[in-house]
Short mmCIF file of N, CA, C and O in Angstrom, two decimals:
data_model
loop_
_atom_site.label_atom_id
_atom_site.label_comp_id
_atom_site.label_asym_id
_atom_site.label_seq_id
_atom_site.Cartn_x
_atom_site.Cartn_y
_atom_site.Cartn_z
N MET A 1 -4.54 -4.14 -9.59
CA MET A 1 -4.21 -3.32 -8.36
C MET A 1 -5.18 -2.39 -8.64
O MET A 1 -5.84 -1.81 -9.76
N ASN A 2 -6.01 -1.80 -7.61
CA ASN A 2 -7.10 -0.78 -7.14
C ASN A 2 -6.41 0.54 -6.92
O ASN A 2 -5.86 0.93 -5.81
N GLU A 3 -6.21 1.07 -7.99
CA GLU A 3 -5.65 2.50 -8.16
C GLU A 3 -5.93 3.44 -6.98
O GLU A 3 -5.65 4.20 -6.32
N THR A 4 -7.55 3.44 -6.91
CA THR A 4 -7.84 4.24 -5.97
C THR A 4 -8.12 4.09 -4.56
O THR A 4 -7.47 4.77 -3.77
N HIS A 5 -7.73 2.94 -4.40
CA HIS A 5 -7.84 2.56 -3.11
C HIS A 5 -6.51 2.85 -2.63
O HIS A 5 -5.96 3.02 -1.39
N LEU A 6 -5.22 2.35 -3.27
CA LEU A 6 -3.83 2.56 -2.87
C LEU A 6 -3.73 4.25 -3.16
O LEU A 6 -2.97 4.53 -2.04
N HIS A 7 -4.19 5.03 -3.84
CA HIS A 7 -4.28 6.46 -3.58
C HIS A 7 -4.85 6.85 -2.01
O HIS A 7 -4.43 8.01 -1.78
N GLN A 8 -6.20 6.47 -1.94
CA GLN A 8 -6.60 6.55 -0.80
C GLN A 8 -5.59 6.49 0.81
O GLN A 8 -5.65 7.22 1.69
N VAL A 9 -5.19 5.37 0.55
CA VAL A 9 -4.30 4.81 1.74
C VAL A 9 -3.04 5.89 1.72
O VAL A 9 -2.61 6.58 2.94
N TYR A 10 -2.24 6.31 0.78
CA TYR A 10 -1.30 7.24 0.55
C TYR A 10 -1.60 8.81 0.90
O TYR A 10 -1.21 9.43 1.33
N GLN A 11 -3.05 8.82 0.63
CA GLN A 11 -3.69 10.38 0.83
C GLN A 11 -3.84 10.47 2.34
O GLN A 11 -3.67 11.29 2.87
N TYR A 12 -4.12 9.35 2.80
CA TYR A 12 -4.75 9.52 4.26
C TYR A 12 -3.62 9.48 5.04
O TYR A 12 -3.41 10.58 6.03
N ALA A 13 -2.34 8.79 4.90
CA ALA A 13 -1.46 9.05 5.56
C ALA A 13 -0.71 10.49 5.46
O ALA A 13 -0.16 10.57 6.42
N LEU A 14 -0.58 10.49 4.42
CA LEU A 14 0.09 12.17 4.12
C LEU A 14 -1.02 13.36 5.02
O LEU A 14 0.22 14.08 5.70
N LEU A 15 -2.12 13.16 4.92
CA LEU A 15 -2.76 14.23 5.48
C LEU A 15 -2.86 13.96 6.92
O LEU A 15 -2.85 14.83 7.60
N LEU A 16 -2.77 12.99 7.49
CA LEU A 16 -2.73 12.79 8.83
C LEU A 16 -1.28 13.27 9.55
O LEU A 16 -1.05 13.65 10.48
N ALA A 17 0.06 12.90 8.58
CA ALA A 17 1.27 13.37 9.08
C ALA A 17 1.07 14.74 9.08
O ALA A 17 1.97 15.49 9.66
N ALA A 18 0.42 15.51 7.98
CA ALA A 18 0.49 16.92 7.70
C ALA A 18 -0.36 17.59 9.41
O ALA A 18 0.34 18.82 9.27
N GLU A 19 -1.06 16.86 9.79
CA GLU A 19 -1.68 17.67 10.85
C GLU A 19 -0.58 17.70 11.99
O GLU A 19 -0.94 18.60 12.90
N GLU A 20 0.17 17.10 12.28
CA GLU A 20 1.25 17.28 13.58
C GLU A 20 2.41 17.88 13.07
O GLU A 20 3.03 17.22 12.24
N ASP A 21 2.68 18.69 13.82
CA ASP A 21 4.05 19.55 13.28
C ASP A 21 4.32 19.11 11.75
O ASP A 21 5.67 19.03 11.57
N TRP A 22 3.43 20.14 11.18
CA TRP A 22 3.53 20.26 9.80
C TRP A 22 4.95 20.59 9.52
O TRP A 22 5.21 20.18 8.05
N ASP A 23 5.60 21.30 10.10
CA ASP A 23 6.97 21.90 9.60
C ASP A 23 8.30 20.69 9.82
O ASP A 23 9.05 20.65 9.01
N ARG A 24 7.75 19.61 10.41
CA ARG A 24 9.05 18.66 10.81
C ARG A 24 8.33 17.37 10.21
O ARG A 24 9.15 16.36 10.42
N ARG A 25 7.18 16.85 9.82
CA ARG A 25 6.74 15.76 9.59
C ARG A 25 6.80 15.56 8.43
O ARG A 25 6.19 16.16 7.12
N GLU A 26 7.69 14.34 7.68
CA GLU A 26 7.61 14.21 6.37
C GLU A 26 7.72 12.55 6.29
O GLU A 26 8.12 11.85 7.05
N LEU A 27 6.88 12.15 4.95
CA LEU A 27 7.02 11.11 4.76
C LEU A 27 7.68 10.64 3.30
O LEU A 27 7.21 11.21 2.39
N GLY A 28 8.55 9.76 3.28
CA GLY A 28 8.96 9.38 2.10
C GLY A 28 8.20 7.91 1.59
O GLY A 28 7.52 7.49 1.96
N PRO A 29 8.82 7.66 0.27
CA PRO A 29 8.23 6.54 -0.43
C PRO A 29 8.18 5.18 0.16
O PRO A 29 7.24 4.76 0.23
N ILE A 30 9.19 4.82 1.08
CA ILE A 30 9.24 3.80 2.05
C ILE A 30 8.25 3.78 2.92
O ILE A 30 7.18 2.67 3.04
N HIS A 31 8.31 4.81 3.42
CA HIS A 31 7.09 4.91 4.53
C HIS A 31 5.63 4.56 4.08
O HIS A 31 4.95 4.12 4.62
N LEU A 32 5.08 5.15 2.99
CA LEU A 32 3.86 5.15 2.04
C LEU A 32 4.03 3.91 1.75
O LEU A 32 2.62 3.33 1.99
N LEU A 33 4.80 3.15 1.27
CA LEU A 33 4.85 1.70 0.62
C LEU A 33 4.28 0.62 1.67
O LEU A 33 3.53 0.08 1.93
N LYS A 34 5.16 0.78 3.16
CA LYS A 34 4.92 0.12 4.31
C LYS A 34 3.36 0.31 4.81
O LYS A 34 2.80 -0.38 5.21
N PHE A 35 2.83 1.55 4.55
CA PHE A 35 1.55 2.00 5.47
C PHE A 35 0.64 1.45 4.15
O PHE A 35 -0.41 0.67 4.97
N ALA A 36 0.64 1.25 2.80
CA ALA A 36 -0.08 0.71 2.27
C ALA A 36 0.09 -1.12 2.37
O ALA A 36 -1.24 -1.66 2.38
N TYR A 37 1.01 -1.67 2.67
CA TYR A 37 1.15 -3.07 2.63
C TYR A 37 0.25 -3.30 4.06
O TYR A 37 -0.27 -4.40 4.43
N LEU A 38 0.94 -2.67 5.36
CA LEU A 38 -0.20 -2.95 6.72
C LEU A 38 -1.72 -2.51 6.40
O LEU A 38 -2.32 -3.39 6.79
N ALA A 39 -1.98 -1.60 5.66
CA ALA A 39 -3.57 -1.66 5.35
C ALA A 39 -4.24 -2.90 4.47
O ALA A 39 -4.98 -3.21 4.83
N ASP A 40 -3.02 -3.16 3.57
CA ASP A 40 -3.59 -4.57 3.06
C ASP A 40 -3.56 -5.56 4.10
O ASP A 40 -4.50 -6.65 3.81
N LEU A 41 -2.66 -5.89 4.79
CA LEU A 41 -2.62 -6.80 5.54
C LEU A 41 -3.77 -6.98 6.75
O LEU A 41 -4.62 -7.88 6.98
N ALA A 42 -4.09 -5.90 7.17
CA ALA A 42 -5.46 -5.51 8.13
C ALA A 42 -6.62 -5.97 7.51
O ALA A 42 -7.26 -6.68 8.24
N TYR A 43 -6.74 -5.17 6.02
CA TYR A 43 -7.81 -5.65 5.46
C TYR A 43 -7.78 -7.31 5.52
O TYR A 43 -9.20 -7.32 5.43
N ALA A 44 -7.07 -8.05 4.89
CA ALA A 44 -6.91 -9.15 4.17
C ALA A 44 -7.10 -10.37 5.65
O ALA A 44 -7.89 -11.35 5.60
N LYS A 45 -6.86 -9.69 6.88
CA LYS A 45 -7.12 -10.61 8.05
C LYS A 45 -8.92 -10.79 8.15
O LYS A 45 -9.51 -11.70 8.63
N HIS A 46 -9.47 -9.69 7.54
CA HIS A 46 -11.00 -9.60 7.73
C HIS A 46 -12.07 -9.94 6.35
O HIS A 46 -13.21 -9.46 6.31
N ASN A 47 -11.27 -10.28 5.27
CA ASN A 47 -11.85 -10.49 3.96
C ASN A 47 -11.11 -11.34 3.09
O ASN A 47 -10.75 -11.37 2.30
N ARG A 48 -10.65 -12.77 4.13
CA ARG A 48 -10.57 -13.75 3.02
C ARG A 48 -9.42 -14.09 2.40
O ARG A 48 -9.17 -14.48 1.29
N GLY A 49 -8.36 -13.17 3.20
CA GLY A 49 -7.21 -12.58 2.04
C GLY A 49 -7.46 -11.94 1.28
O GLY A 49 -6.13 -11.61 0.58
N GLU A 50 -8.23 -11.42 1.05
CA GLU A 50 -8.29 -10.17 -0.06
C GLU A 50 -7.64 -8.99 0.48
O GLU A 50 -8.12 -8.61 1.51
N THR A 51 -6.81 -8.19 -0.62
CA THR A 51 -6.40 -7.34 0.34
C THR A 51 -7.25 -5.84 -0.21
O THR A 51 -7.73 -6.23 -1.30
N PHE A 52 -6.96 -4.66 0.10
CA PHE A 52 -7.58 -3.27 -0.20
C PHE A 52 -7.03 -2.72 -1.31
O PHE A 52 -8.05 -2.38 -2.23
N THR A 53 -5.80 -2.91 -1.69
CA THR A 53 -5.40 -2.34 -2.62
C THR A 53 -5.23 -2.91 -4.16
O THR A 53 -5.07 -2.67 -5.29
N GLY A 54 -4.86 -4.43 -3.56
CA GLY A 54 -4.66 -5.63 -4.98
C GLY A 54 -3.59 -5.47 -5.17
O GLY A 54 -3.25 -5.80 -6.61
N VAL A 55 -2.66 -4.61 -4.42
CA VAL A 55 -1.21 -4.72 -5.03
C VAL A 55 -0.44 -6.00 -4.71
O VAL A 55 -0.88 -6.94 -4.02
N ASN A 56 0.31 -6.69 -5.78
CA ASN A 56 0.97 -7.81 -5.95
C ASN A 56 2.32 -7.51 -4.72
O ASN A 56 3.47 -7.06 -5.69
N TRP A 57 2.41 -7.73 -3.64
CA TRP A 57 3.58 -7.14 -3.06
C TRP A 57 5.08 -8.41 -3.03
O TRP A 57 4.63 -9.28 -3.11
N THR A 58 6.16 -7.80 -3.22
CA THR A 58 7.25 -8.53 -3.34
C THR A 58 7.81 -8.30 -2.09
O THR A 58 7.81 -7.05 -1.60
N PHE A 59 9.05 -9.21 -1.29
CA PHE A 59 9.49 -8.90 -0.23
C PHE A 59 11.10 -8.86 -0.43
O PHE A 59 11.52 -9.78 -0.88
N HIS A 60 11.68 -7.86 0.00
CA HIS A 60 13.01 -7.46 -0.13
C HIS A 60 13.63 -7.34 1.08
O HIS A 60 13.02 -7.38 2.46
N ASN A 61 15.15 -7.11 1.40
CA ASN A 61 15.70 -6.95 2.87
C ASN A 61 15.17 -5.86 3.54
O ASN A 61 14.96 -5.75 4.84
N PHE A 62 14.30 -5.06 2.64
CA PHE A 62 13.84 -3.71 3.59
C PHE A 62 12.24 -3.74 3.78
O PHE A 62 11.61 -2.83 3.78
N GLY A 63 11.45 -4.72 3.35
CA GLY A 63 10.33 -4.96 3.51
C GLY A 63 9.60 -5.12 2.00
O GLY A 63 10.20 -5.44 1.46
N PRO A 64 8.20 -4.85 2.18
CA PRO A 64 7.25 -5.29 1.30
C PRO A 64 7.56 -3.83 -0.27
O PRO A 64 7.94 -3.11 0.28
N TRP A 65 7.59 -4.39 -1.40
CA TRP A 65 7.67 -3.61 -2.52
C TRP A 65 7.02 -4.16 -3.69
O TRP A 65 6.27 -5.40 -3.89
N SER A 66 6.43 -2.99 -4.48
CA SER A 66 5.80 -3.18 -5.38
C SER A 66 6.02 -1.76 -6.64
O SER A 66 6.18 -0.79 -6.25
N VAL A 67 6.48 -2.17 -7.58
CA VAL A 67 6.90 -0.85 -8.53
C VAL A 67 5.63 -0.24 -8.79
O VAL A 67 5.97 0.86 -8.69
N GLU A 68 4.42 -1.04 -9.10
CA GLU A 68 3.20 -0.25 -9.27
C GLU A 68 2.99 0.74 -8.43
O GLU A 68 2.56 1.87 -8.91
N ALA A 69 2.99 0.09 -7.16
CA ALA A 69 2.46 0.95 -6.06
C ALA A 69 3.68 2.22 -5.66
O ALA A 69 3.24 3.13 -5.57
N HIS A 70 4.86 1.84 -5.86
CA HIS A 70 5.76 3.10 -5.82
C HIS A 70 5.51 4.07 -7.08
O HIS A 70 5.53 5.37 -6.66
N ASN A 71 5.24 3.82 -8.35
CA ASN A 71 5.00 4.60 -9.04
C ASN A 71 3.73 5.54 -8.99
O ASN A 71 3.50 6.31 -9.37
N ALA A 72 3.06 4.60 -7.87
CA ALA A 72 1.62 5.69 -7.82
C ALA A 72 1.54 6.59 -6.75
O ALA A 72 0.93 7.53 -6.40
N ILE A 73 2.60 6.74 -6.02
CA ILE A 73 2.80 7.99 -4.94
C ILE A 73 2.72 8.89 -5.47
O ILE A 73 2.10 10.36 -4.86
N GLU A 74 3.22 9.51 -6.48
CA GLU A 74 3.42 11.18 -7.01
C GLU A 74 1.89 11.73 -7.08
O GLU A 74 1.62 12.59 -6.93
N ALA A 75 1.04 10.84 -7.88
CA ALA A 75 -0.01 11.03 -8.28
C ALA A 75 -1.12 11.47 -7.08
O ALA A 75 -1.76 12.09 -7.41
N ALA A 76 -0.64 10.25 -6.57
CA ALA A 76 -1.75 10.36 -5.13
C ALA A 76 -1.58 11.58 -4.33
O ALA A 76 -2.35 12.44 -3.82
N GLY A 77 -0.31 12.00 -4.18
CA GLY A 77 0.18 13.51 -3.66
C GLY A 77 -0.02 14.43 -4.30
O GLY A 77 -0.90 15.47 -3.81
N ASP A 78 -0.14 14.42 -5.72
CA ASP A 78 -0.48 15.63 -6.39
C ASP A 78 -1.77 16.02 -6.27
O ASP A 78 -2.28 17.25 -6.03
N ALA A 79 -2.71 14.96 -6.15
CA ALA A 79 -3.96 14.97 -6.14
C ALA A 79 -4.75 15.56 -5.04
O ALA A 79 -5.76 16.22 -4.68
N ILE A 80 -3.83 15.55 -3.60
CA ILE A 80 -3.95 16.50 -2.62
C ILE A 80 -3.14 17.49 -2.16
O ILE A 80 -3.18 18.31 -1.32
N GLY A 81 -2.58 17.92 -3.01
CA GLY A 81 -1.43 19.17 -3.16
C GLY A 81 -0.37 18.81 -2.06
O GLY A 81 0.09 20.22 -1.57
N ALA A 82 -0.06 17.68 -2.09
CA ALA A 82 1.37 17.28 -1.10
C ALA A 82 2.18 17.89 -1.78
O ALA A 82 2.37 17.99 -2.95
N GLU A 83 3.54 18.66 -1.11
CA GLU A 83 4.34 19.00 -1.60
C GLU A 83 5.74 17.77 -1.66
O GLU A 83 5.85 17.26 -0.48
N LYS A 84 6.03 18.23 -2.54
CA LYS A 84 7.01 17.09 -3.15
C LYS A 84 8.62 17.31 -2.56
O LYS A 84 8.65 18.52 -2.98
N ARG A 85 9.39 16.85 -2.00
CA ARG A 85 10.48 17.25 -1.99
C ARG A 85 11.95 16.44 -1.94
O ARG A 85 11.61 15.27 -1.63
N ASP A 86 12.58 16.40 -2.93
CA ASP A 86 13.65 15.65 -3.62
C ASP A 86 15.20 15.84 -2.70
O ASP A 86 15.38 17.13 -2.68
N ILE A 87 15.50 14.85 -2.32
CA ILE A 87 16.84 14.99 -1.55
C ILE A 87 17.71 14.35 -2.23
O ILE A 87 17.77 13.10 -2.35
N PRO A 88 18.92 15.00 -2.41
CA PRO A 88 19.91 14.28 -3.28
C PRO A 88 20.43 13.28 -2.56
O PRO A 88 20.59 13.18 -1.50
N SER A 89 21.07 11.71 -3.33
CA SER A 89 21.66 10.98 -2.48
C SER A 89 22.66 10.39 -3.46
O SER A 89 22.91 10.43 -4.64
N ASP A 90 23.49 10.19 -2.60
CA ASP A 90 24.68 9.32 -3.46
C ASP A 90 24.52 7.80 -3.67
O ASP A 90 25.33 7.04 -4.43
#
């Protein structure tokens, strides 16, 4: 996995989301994971199947997943000063 590239995807998505209606625009981990997967998919189409992030994706009922990619989200957000909000769930 290329952690630098993965962080770049997350940070880009967070920065774009912050540009519009900053007080109402939030991205959760699932959104960020899906953006990273879509970035990999688009990149692979033009690079003989090689992905941008190098993440080894697996697929579940709700779409692409990677423990490593999920664990990288907080560090990517912290590096750009993204505000983290925890919402309790049952």
